[in-house]
């Protein structure tokens, strides 16, 4: 899907087949052979983006977790300039980009609005999902998972799936099924980088739901899960642009320069917000996403829940990968987290780390 989107924006990409993961590996291994027959690289695209948002120690640690420690500390490099030019096009021409993306399916918008009503019509909701066969199949598959299965008898229809999963499980399954379309085909870059971003998105969604549970906020747990899941969608888009960049820049160069990380830090949320606006999602969703970028926006319960959920997920990943130690984990938790439920999750993560150390 993203290949088609990028070709619509950048016609020069048409007719240039993507390297397979094996071809990319072979390129790295036979670099000396390539030097014997150099191919003229296209000029580096020009851009005016200024990724001047400073990287905090925490942001730097998490981007190191996603992409590896920086080998280049320069303000600019060919790989980052290529990606920056693409990002600028996406931001300046959102209609050209987003018209190529799948529209937000009715199943999500209907569920998000209807499930807030105590007397919503289950049959109507299930008919909406049933019109999207792949999504319906995902719902039944989820209902048969260990998390929701209630008996030995296999679930084979949506109504039984709903009875097993409840309204919260139903909407989470629909959202996951749709957003899976944004996950690129498995390849060497996905295994190295993309999968970590997706796992982080899922964990942020789960924590967002937990933090808004039993809240007096007008927004429900399903909305929190949804916003938590799409919060890092901008990172997924930049990841895909990164994969495209390897067609034009030496694929043996790791995507971990300081300049590249500053691009992600400065523009990933802006891309997410652009998508949310195009989809015409509720204003509360816009504001919650905007708050992730700048605290000058309203600090709604939903916005705070997603912000802290994202930070919790980052901390957990850093601790488990041993990029930070327990002392740093605790210090950063105290500095950035304030919600009682966030602190309770911190205790759970700390206990899990302690058990692993004992083992």
mmCIF file of C-alpha atoms in Angstrom:
data_model
loop_
_atom_site.group_PDB
_atom_site.id
_atom_site.type_symbol
_atom_site.label_atom_id
_atom_site.label_comp_id
_atom_site.label_asym_id
_atom_site.label_seq_id
_atom_site.Cartn_x
_atom_site.Cartn_y
_atom_site.Cartn_z
ATOM 1 C CA UNK A 1 0.000 0.000 0.000
ATOM 2 C CA UNK A 2 2.691 2.498 0.971
ATOM 3 C CA UNK A 3 4.619 1.730 -2.219
ATOM 4 C CA UNK A 4 1.582 2.858 -4.240
ATOM 5 C CA UNK A 5 1.181 5.947 -2.063
ATOM 6 C CA UNK A 6 4.798 7.015 -2.458
ATOM 7 C CA UNK A 7 4.748 6.387 -6.218
ATOM 8 C CA UNK A 8 1.690 8.646 -6.486
ATOM 9 C CA UNK A 9 3.594 11.401 -4.699
ATOM 10 C CA UNK A 10 6.968 10.800 -6.302
ATOM 11 C CA UNK A 11 6.560 9.643 -9.934
ATOM 12 C CA UNK A 12 10.324 9.157 -10.243
ATOM 13 C CA UNK A 13 9.952 6.044 -8.093
ATOM 14 C CA UNK A 14 7.786 4.269 -10.693
ATOM 15 C CA UNK A 15 9.383 1.416 -12.530
ATOM 16 C CA UNK A 16 12.112 0.980 -9.931
ATOM 17 C CA UNK A 17 11.575 -2.382 -8.218
ATOM 18 C CA UNK A 18 12.262 -2.569 -4.517
ATOM 19 C CA UNK A 19 15.201 -4.641 -3.400
ATOM 20 C CA UNK A 20 14.201 -7.816 -1.640
ATOM 21 C CA UNK A 21 15.610 -8.421 1.816
ATOM 22 C CA UNK A 22 18.054 -10.969 0.392
ATOM 23 C CA UNK A 23 19.155 -8.551 -2.290
ATOM 24 C CA UNK A 24 19.817 -5.944 0.402
ATOM 25 C CA UNK A 25 21.920 -8.417 2.380
ATOM 26 C CA UNK A 26 23.837 -9.395 -0.741
ATOM 27 C CA UNK A 27 24.440 -5.713 -1.455
ATOM 28 C CA UNK A 28 26.110 -5.254 1.908
ATOM 29 C CA UNK A 29 28.215 -8.405 1.525
ATOM 30 C CA UNK A 30 29.408 -7.559 -1.989
ATOM 31 C CA UNK A 31 30.019 -3.861 -1.547
ATOM 32 C CA UNK A 32 33.598 -4.159 -2.785
ATOM 33 C CA UNK A 33 32.307 -5.674 -6.035
ATOM 34 C CA UNK A 34 29.891 -2.781 -6.494
ATOM 35 C CA UNK A 35 32.695 -0.283 -6.222
ATOM 36 C CA UNK A 36 34.184 -1.742 -9.380
ATOM 37 C CA UNK A 37 31.136 -0.653 -11.351
ATOM 38 C CA UNK A 38 29.809 2.439 -9.607
ATOM 39 C CA UNK A 39 26.363 3.673 -10.502
ATOM 40 C CA UNK A 40 25.716 7.388 -10.447
ATOM 41 C CA UNK A 41 23.355 8.190 -7.591
ATOM 42 C CA UNK A 42 20.580 10.733 -8.128
ATOM 43 C CA UNK A 43 21.075 14.135 -6.563
ATOM 44 C CA UNK A 44 19.983 14.330 -2.943
ATOM 45 C CA UNK A 45 16.475 15.852 -2.812
ATOM 46 C CA UNK A 46 16.283 19.363 -1.400
ATOM 47 C CA UNK A 47 14.115 20.188 1.600
ATOM 48 C CA UNK A 48 13.491 22.986 4.061
ATOM 49 C CA UNK A 49 12.632 20.913 7.140
ATOM 50 C CA UNK A 50 14.405 21.911 10.306
ATOM 51 C CA UNK A 51 14.556 19.041 12.761
ATOM 52 C CA UNK A 52 15.709 21.290 15.580
ATOM 53 C CA UNK A 53 13.658 19.690 18.340
ATOM 54 C CA UNK A 54 16.335 18.620 20.847
ATOM 55 C CA UNK A 55 16.673 14.979 21.782
ATOM 56 C CA UNK A 56 16.299 14.469 25.503
ATOM 57 C CA UNK A 57 18.338 11.656 27.085
ATOM 58 C CA UNK A 58 15.176 9.557 27.197
ATOM 59 C CA UNK A 59 14.241 10.248 23.562
ATOM 60 C CA UNK A 60 17.793 9.451 22.487
ATOM 61 C CA UNK A 61 17.713 6.170 24.426
ATOM 62 C CA UNK A 62 14.411 5.084 22.909
ATOM 63 C CA UNK A 63 15.460 5.937 19.349
ATOM 64 C CA UNK A 64 18.668 4.009 19.986
ATOM 65 C CA UNK A 65 16.478 1.087 21.031
ATOM 66 C CA UNK A 66 14.482 1.325 17.783
ATOM 67 C CA UNK A 67 17.323 1.981 15.338
ATOM 68 C CA UNK A 68 20.649 1.384 17.080
ATOM 69 C CA UNK A 69 23.189 3.832 18.439
ATOM 70 C CA UNK A 70 24.147 6.693 16.152
ATOM 71 C CA UNK A 71 27.323 6.331 14.138
ATOM 72 C CA UNK A 72 26.960 9.730 12.498
ATOM 73 C CA UNK A 73 26.503 12.772 14.718
ATOM 74 C CA UNK A 74 26.408 15.295 11.880
ATOM 75 C CA UNK A 75 23.505 17.677 11.302
ATOM 76 C CA UNK A 76 22.913 16.231 7.842
ATOM 77 C CA UNK A 77 23.690 13.155 5.755
ATOM 78 C CA UNK A 78 22.433 11.857 2.357
ATOM 79 C CA UNK A 79 20.128 9.245 3.879
ATOM 80 C CA UNK A 80 18.471 11.691 6.285
ATOM 81 C CA UNK A 81 18.185 14.386 3.608
ATOM 82 C CA UNK A 82 16.392 11.920 1.339
ATOM 83 C CA UNK A 83 13.919 10.965 4.089
ATOM 84 C CA UNK A 84 13.434 14.630 5.080
ATOM 85 C CA UNK A 85 12.503 15.572 1.506
ATOM 86 C CA UNK A 86 9.885 12.820 1.475
ATOM 87 C CA UNK A 87 8.446 13.845 4.837
ATOM 88 C CA UNK A 88 8.197 17.437 3.664
ATOM 89 C CA UNK A 89 6.215 16.335 0.615
ATOM 90 C CA UNK A 90 3.843 14.349 2.823
ATOM 91 C CA UNK A 91 3.251 17.357 5.070
ATOM 92 C CA UNK A 92 2.904 19.892 2.243
ATOM 93 C CA UNK A 93 0.722 17.661 0.058
ATOM 94 C CA UNK A 94 -1.429 15.716 2.521
ATOM 95 C CA UNK A 95 -4.333 15.364 0.105
ATOM 96 C CA UNK A 96 -2.126 13.738 -2.518
ATOM 97 C CA UNK A 97 -0.911 11.295 0.118
ATOM 98 C CA UNK A 98 -4.058 10.637 2.055
ATOM 99 C CA UNK A 99 -6.349 10.185 -0.933
ATOM 100 C CA UNK A 100 -4.269 7.089 -1.674
ATOM 101 C CA UNK A 101 -4.745 5.718 1.846
ATOM 102 C CA UNK A 102 -7.756 3.591 2.751
ATOM 103 C CA UNK A 103 -10.525 5.653 4.314
ATOM 104 C CA UNK A 104 -11.365 5.032 7.922
ATOM 105 C CA UNK A 105 -13.846 2.149 7.696
ATOM 106 C CA UNK A 106 -17.414 2.659 8.864
ATOM 107 C CA UNK A 107 -16.970 -0.154 11.368
ATOM 108 C CA UNK A 108 -14.578 1.924 13.464
ATOM 109 C CA UNK A 109 -16.482 5.214 13.398
ATOM 110 C CA UNK A 110 -19.791 3.435 13.969
ATOM 111 C CA UNK A 111 -18.479 1.399 16.876
ATOM 112 C CA UNK A 112 -16.806 4.384 18.517
ATOM 113 C CA UNK A 113 -20.038 6.376 18.443
ATOM 114 C CA UNK A 114 -22.602 3.635 19.006
ATOM 115 C CA UNK A 115 -20.847 1.828 21.850
ATOM 116 C CA UNK A 116 -21.061 4.977 23.974
ATOM 117 C CA UNK A 117 -24.816 4.451 24.083
ATOM 118 C CA UNK A 118 -26.156 2.001 26.656
ATOM 119 C CA UNK A 119 -28.880 0.864 24.257
ATOM 120 C CA UNK A 120 -26.766 0.353 21.125
ATOM 121 C CA UNK A 121 -28.025 -2.182 18.596
ATOM 122 C CA UNK A 122 -25.703 -5.189 18.483
ATOM 123 C CA UNK A 123 -27.221 -6.552 15.262
ATOM 124 C CA UNK A 124 -26.594 -3.261 13.461
ATOM 125 C CA UNK A 125 -22.950 -3.176 14.546
ATOM 126 C CA UNK A 126 -22.335 -6.772 13.539
ATOM 127 C CA UNK A 127 -23.834 -6.150 10.098
ATOM 128 C CA UNK A 128 -21.390 -3.264 9.605
ATOM 129 C CA UNK A 129 -18.434 -5.521 10.381
ATOM 130 C CA UNK A 130 -19.860 -8.374 8.322
ATOM 131 C CA UNK A 131 -19.627 -6.167 5.219
ATOM 132 C CA UNK A 132 -15.839 -6.181 5.606
ATOM 133 C CA UNK A 133 -14.947 -9.898 5.238
ATOM 134 C CA UNK A 134 -11.290 -9.679 6.257
ATOM 135 C CA UNK A 135 -12.220 -7.753 9.379
ATOM 136 C CA UNK A 136 -14.987 -10.199 10.260
ATOM 137 C CA UNK A 137 -12.509 -13.059 9.901
ATOM 138 C CA UNK A 138 -10.105 -11.291 12.247
ATOM 139 C CA UNK A 139 -12.877 -10.870 14.824
ATOM 140 C CA UNK A 140 -13.667 -14.580 14.794
ATOM 141 C CA UNK A 141 -9.983 -15.442 15.006
ATOM 142 C CA UNK A 142 -9.576 -13.143 18.018
ATOM 143 C CA UNK A 143 -12.661 -14.621 19.703
ATOM 144 C CA UNK A 144 -11.026 -18.060 19.433
ATOM 145 C CA UNK A 145 -7.795 -16.858 21.033
ATOM 146 C CA UNK A 146 -6.815 -17.859 24.554
ATOM 147 C CA UNK A 147 -7.757 -14.384 25.802
ATOM 148 C CA UNK A 148 -11.445 -14.624 24.856
ATOM 149 C CA UNK A 149 -12.353 -18.264 24.242
ATOM 150 C CA UNK A 150 -14.987 -19.359 26.762
ATOM 151 C CA UNK A 151 -15.404 -23.047 25.895
ATOM 152 C CA UNK A 152 -13.978 -25.913 23.882
ATOM 153 C CA UNK A 153 -16.438 -25.183 21.099
ATOM 154 C CA UNK A 154 -14.920 -23.078 18.319
ATOM 155 C CA UNK A 155 -16.476 -19.668 17.592
ATOM 156 C CA UNK A 156 -17.668 -19.504 13.994
ATOM 157 C CA UNK A 157 -19.893 -16.396 13.811
ATOM 158 C CA UNK A 158 -19.753 -12.733 14.786
ATOM 159 C CA UNK A 159 -22.616 -12.851 17.261
ATOM 160 C CA UNK A 160 -20.913 -15.528 19.367
ATOM 161 C CA UNK A 161 -17.646 -13.607 18.987
ATOM 162 C CA UNK A 162 -19.324 -10.516 20.436
ATOM 163 C CA UNK A 163 -20.756 -12.526 23.351
ATOM 164 C CA UNK A 164 -17.259 -13.785 24.157
ATOM 165 C CA UNK A 165 -15.381 -10.535 23.652
ATOM 166 C CA UNK A 166 -17.802 -7.853 24.787
ATOM 167 C CA UNK A 167 -17.959 -4.364 23.322
ATOM 168 C CA UNK A 168 -14.415 -3.412 24.322
ATOM 169 C CA UNK A 169 -12.905 -6.510 22.760
ATOM 170 C CA UNK A 170 -14.958 -6.005 19.613
ATOM 171 C CA UNK A 171 -13.782 -2.469 18.933
ATOM 172 C CA UNK A 172 -10.162 -3.278 19.804
ATOM 173 C CA UNK A 173 -10.240 -6.150 17.332
ATOM 174 C CA UNK A 174 -11.700 -3.960 14.579
ATOM 175 C CA UNK A 175 -9.080 -1.260 15.153
ATOM 176 C CA UNK A 176 -6.216 -3.752 15.142
ATOM 177 C CA UNK A 177 -7.503 -5.390 11.966
ATOM 178 C CA UNK A 178 -7.626 -2.061 10.135
ATOM 179 C CA UNK A 179 -4.314 -0.672 11.331
ATOM 180 C CA UNK A 180 -2.534 -3.891 10.394
ATOM 181 C CA UNK A 181 -2.796 -2.537 6.840
ATOM 182 C CA UNK A 182 -0.143 -0.007 7.807
ATOM 183 C CA UNK A 183 2.352 -2.739 8.685
ATOM 184 C CA UNK A 184 4.648 -3.319 5.709
ATOM 185 C CA UNK A 185 5.410 -6.739 4.300
ATOM 186 C CA UNK A 186 7.806 -8.697 6.460
ATOM 187 C CA UNK A 187 11.377 -8.115 5.355
ATOM 188 C CA UNK A 188 14.797 -7.628 6.846
ATOM 189 C CA UNK A 189 14.057 -3.988 7.738
ATOM 190 C CA UNK A 190 10.758 -4.911 9.383
ATOM 191 C CA UNK A 191 12.459 -7.486 11.583
ATOM 192 C CA UNK A 192 15.220 -5.057 12.507
ATOM 193 C CA UNK A 193 13.212 -1.897 13.070
ATOM 194 C CA UNK A 194 9.512 -1.900 12.140
ATOM 195 C CA UNK A 195 8.390 -4.667 14.459
ATOM 196 C CA UNK A 196 9.637 -2.747 17.484
ATOM 197 C CA UNK A 197 7.562 0.290 16.477
ATOM 198 C CA UNK A 198 4.435 -1.846 16.028
ATOM 199 C CA UNK A 199 4.908 -3.646 19.347
ATOM 200 C CA UNK A 200 5.388 -0.284 21.041
ATOM 201 C CA UNK A 201 2.156 0.986 19.448
ATOM 202 C CA UNK A 202 0.200 -2.010 20.745
ATOM 203 C CA UNK A 203 1.622 -1.628 24.251
ATOM 204 C CA UNK A 204 0.811 2.092 24.261
ATOM 205 C CA UNK A 205 -2.768 1.266 23.271
ATOM 206 C CA UNK A 206 -3.130 -1.268 26.090
ATOM 207 C CA UNK A 207 -1.719 1.111 28.679
ATOM 208 C CA UNK A 208 -3.936 3.960 27.403
ATOM 209 C CA UNK A 209 -6.994 1.774 27.870
ATOM 210 C CA UNK A 210 -5.885 0.806 31.374
ATOM 211 C CA UNK A 211 -5.191 4.401 32.441
ATOM 212 C CA UNK A 212 -8.623 5.621 31.314
ATOM 213 C CA UNK A 213 -10.470 2.685 32.845
ATOM 214 C CA UNK A 214 -13.076 3.807 35.404
ATOM 215 C CA UNK A 215 -12.246 7.430 34.596
ATOM 216 C CA UNK A 216 -14.863 10.185 34.840
ATOM 217 C CA UNK A 217 -13.784 11.344 31.374
ATOM 218 C CA UNK A 218 -16.377 11.558 28.602
ATOM 219 C CA UNK A 219 -14.076 9.421 26.485
ATOM 220 C CA UNK A 220 -14.228 5.663 26.996
ATOM 221 C CA UNK A 221 -11.600 2.926 27.084
ATOM 222 C CA UNK A 222 -12.124 2.074 23.415
ATOM 223 C CA UNK A 223 -11.299 5.624 22.357
ATOM 224 C CA UNK A 224 -8.198 5.567 24.558
ATOM 225 C CA UNK A 225 -7.083 2.293 22.984
ATOM 226 C CA UNK A 226 -7.630 3.716 19.502
ATOM 227 C CA UNK A 227 -5.710 6.949 20.144
ATOM 228 C CA UNK A 228 -2.921 5.012 21.857
ATOM 229 C CA UNK A 229 -2.608 2.733 18.839
ATOM 230 C CA UNK A 230 -2.470 5.490 16.202
ATOM 231 C CA UNK A 231 -0.246 7.760 18.298
ATOM 232 C CA UNK A 232 2.893 6.269 16.736
ATOM 233 C CA UNK A 233 1.488 5.856 13.237
ATOM 234 C CA UNK A 234 3.755 8.696 12.082
ATOM 235 C CA UNK A 235 6.762 6.583 13.045
ATOM 236 C CA UNK A 236 5.402 3.752 10.906
ATOM 237 C CA UNK A 237 5.086 6.091 7.925
ATOM 238 C CA UNK A 238 8.640 7.374 8.382
ATOM 239 C CA UNK A 239 9.824 3.779 8.707
ATOM 240 C CA UNK A 240 8.301 2.959 5.322
ATOM 241 C CA UNK A 241 9.858 6.065 3.763
ATOM 242 C CA UNK A 242 13.152 4.859 5.257
ATOM 243 C CA UNK A 243 12.780 1.528 3.471
ATOM 244 C CA UNK A 244 12.129 3.390 0.205
ATOM 245 C CA UNK A 245 15.266 5.472 0.808
ATOM 246 C CA UNK A 246 17.431 2.374 0.578
ATOM 247 C CA UNK A 247 16.619 2.265 -3.132
ATOM 248 C CA UNK A 248 18.520 5.515 -3.596
ATOM 249 C CA UNK A 249 21.057 5.517 -0.781
ATOM 250 C CA UNK A 250 23.656 2.849 0.012
ATOM 251 C CA UNK A 251 21.614 0.122 1.809
ATOM 252 C CA UNK A 252 24.619 -0.780 3.928
ATOM 253 C CA UNK A 253 24.301 2.550 5.761
ATOM 254 C CA UNK A 254 22.363 1.988 8.993
ATOM 255 C CA UNK A 255 19.408 4.364 9.567
ATOM 256 C CA UNK A 256 20.648 5.559 12.921
ATOM 257 C CA UNK A 257 22.297 8.924 12.354
ATOM 258 C CA UNK A 258 21.516 11.728 14.770
ATOM 259 C CA UNK A 259 19.952 13.705 11.911
ATOM 260 C CA UNK A 260 17.542 10.862 11.087
ATOM 261 C CA UNK A 261 16.507 10.472 14.718
ATOM 262 C CA UNK A 262 15.845 14.186 15.013
ATOM 263 C CA UNK A 263 13.555 13.929 11.989
ATOM 264 C CA UNK A 264 11.503 11.241 13.681
ATOM 265 C CA UNK A 265 11.449 13.162 16.942
ATOM 266 C CA UNK A 266 10.298 16.362 15.227
ATOM 267 C CA UNK A 267 7.777 15.134 12.661
ATOM 268 C CA UNK A 268 6.258 11.760 13.545
ATOM 269 C CA UNK A 269 3.414 13.226 15.626
ATOM 270 C CA UNK A 270 2.737 15.853 12.935
ATOM 271 C CA UNK A 271 2.177 13.040 10.434
ATOM 272 C CA UNK A 272 -0.161 11.244 12.828
ATOM 273 C CA UNK A 273 -2.148 14.444 13.367
ATOM 274 C CA UNK A 274 -2.424 14.967 9.604
ATOM 275 C CA UNK A 275 -3.959 11.510 9.243
ATOM 276 C CA UNK A 276 -6.388 12.069 12.117
ATOM 277 C CA UNK A 277 -7.538 15.359 10.604
ATOM 278 C CA UNK A 278 -8.049 13.833 7.148
ATOM 279 C CA UNK A 279 -10.111 11.011 8.649
ATOM 280 C CA UNK A 280 -12.268 13.658 10.361
ATOM 281 C CA UNK A 281 -11.955 11.958 13.707
ATOM 282 C CA UNK A 282 -13.594 13.604 16.729
ATOM 283 C CA UNK A 283 -12.070 16.821 18.046
ATOM 284 C CA UNK A 284 -11.170 15.094 21.303
ATOM 285 C CA UNK A 285 -8.944 12.737 19.291
ATOM 286 C CA UNK A 286 -7.273 15.655 17.470
ATOM 287 C CA UNK A 287 -6.549 17.399 20.740
ATOM 288 C CA UNK A 288 -5.240 14.242 22.388
ATOM 289 C CA UNK A 289 -2.784 13.677 19.535
ATOM 290 C CA UNK A 290 -1.798 17.353 19.396
ATOM 291 C CA UNK A 291 -1.061 17.260 23.127
ATOM 292 C CA UNK A 292 1.552 14.594 22.450
ATOM 293 C CA UNK A 293 3.444 17.182 20.418
ATOM 294 C CA UNK A 294 2.962 20.220 22.647
ATOM 295 C CA UNK A 295 1.513 20.683 26.107
ATOM 296 C CA UNK A 296 0.091 24.062 25.044
ATOM 297 C CA UNK A 297 -3.040 22.146 24.001
ATOM 298 C CA UNK A 298 -5.732 21.140 26.485
ATOM 299 C CA UNK A 299 -4.623 18.546 28.996
ATOM 300 C CA UNK A 300 -7.722 16.351 28.739
ATOM 301 C CA UNK A 301 -7.855 13.042 30.633
ATOM 302 C CA UNK A 302 -7.550 11.239 27.287
ATOM 303 C CA UNK A 303 -4.506 13.283 26.233
ATOM 304 C CA UNK A 304 -2.736 12.700 29.546
ATOM 305 C CA UNK A 305 -3.564 8.991 29.541
ATOM 306 C CA UNK A 306 -2.059 8.496 26.059
ATOM 307 C CA UNK A 307 1.013 10.615 26.885
ATOM 308 C CA UNK A 308 1.775 8.623 30.026
ATOM 309 C CA UNK A 309 0.925 5.311 28.350
ATOM 310 C CA UNK A 310 3.432 6.022 25.588
ATOM 311 C CA UNK A 311 6.111 6.926 28.125
ATOM 312 C CA UNK A 312 5.383 3.802 30.163
ATOM 313 C CA UNK A 313 5.774 1.632 27.079
ATOM 314 C CA UNK A 314 9.064 3.338 26.206
ATOM 315 C CA UNK A 315 10.394 2.869 29.728
ATOM 316 C CA UNK A 316 9.401 -0.779 29.731
ATOM 317 C CA UNK A 317 11.175 -1.411 26.414
ATOM 318 C CA UNK A 318 14.331 0.346 27.588
ATOM 319 C CA UNK A 319 14.429 -1.574 30.854
ATOM 320 C CA UNK A 320 13.802 -4.964 29.237
ATOM 321 C CA UNK A 321 16.476 -4.335 26.605
ATOM 322 C CA UNK A 322 18.881 -3.217 29.367
ATOM 323 C CA UNK A 323 19.497 0.154 27.742
ATOM 324 C CA UNK A 324 18.642 1.690 31.110
ATOM 325 C CA UNK A 325 19.039 0.195 34.564
ATOM 326 C CA UNK A 326 16.417 -0.014 37.302
ATOM 327 C CA UNK A 327 17.674 3.137 39.012
ATOM 328 C CA UNK A 328 17.281 5.184 35.823
ATOM 329 C CA UNK A 329 13.871 3.603 35.219
ATOM 330 C CA UNK A 330 12.679 4.682 38.656
ATOM 331 C CA UNK A 331 14.142 8.177 38.347
ATOM 332 C CA UNK A 332 12.478 8.820 34.992
ATOM 333 C CA UNK A 333 9.176 7.404 36.234
ATOM 334 C CA UNK A 334 9.176 9.867 39.132
ATOM 335 C CA UNK A 335 9.982 12.769 36.824
ATOM 336 C CA UNK A 336 7.378 12.174 34.129
ATOM 337 C CA UNK A 337 4.517 10.109 35.545
ATOM 338 C CA UNK A 338 1.852 11.427 37.891
ATOM 339 C CA UNK A 339 -1.310 9.358 37.440
ATOM 340 C CA UNK A 340 -1.904 6.817 40.244
ATOM 341 C CA UNK A 341 -2.575 4.074 37.685
ATOM 342 C CA UNK A 342 0.660 4.919 35.881
ATOM 343 C CA UNK A 343 2.571 4.514 39.128
ATOM 344 C CA UNK A 344 0.822 1.185 39.708
ATOM 345 C CA UNK A 345 2.004 -0.008 36.275
ATOM 346 C CA UNK A 346 5.508 1.170 37.163
ATOM 347 C CA UNK A 347 5.392 -1.086 40.220
ATOM 348 C CA UNK A 348 4.331 -4.025 38.053
ATOM 349 C CA UNK A 349 7.167 -3.436 35.578
ATOM 350 C CA UNK A 350 9.639 -3.076 38.451
ATOM 351 C CA UNK A 351 8.449 -6.351 40.003
ATOM 352 C CA UNK A 352 8.816 -8.167 36.677
ATOM 353 C CA UNK A 353 12.367 -6.833 36.303
ATOM 354 C CA UNK A 354 13.224 -7.927 39.827
ATOM 355 C CA UNK A 355 11.951 -11.462 39.123
ATOM 356 C CA UNK A 356 14.075 -11.668 35.969
ATOM 357 C CA UNK A 357 17.149 -10.559 37.887
ATOM 358 C CA UNK A 358 16.535 -13.202 40.557
ATOM 359 C CA UNK A 359 16.048 -15.874 37.901
#
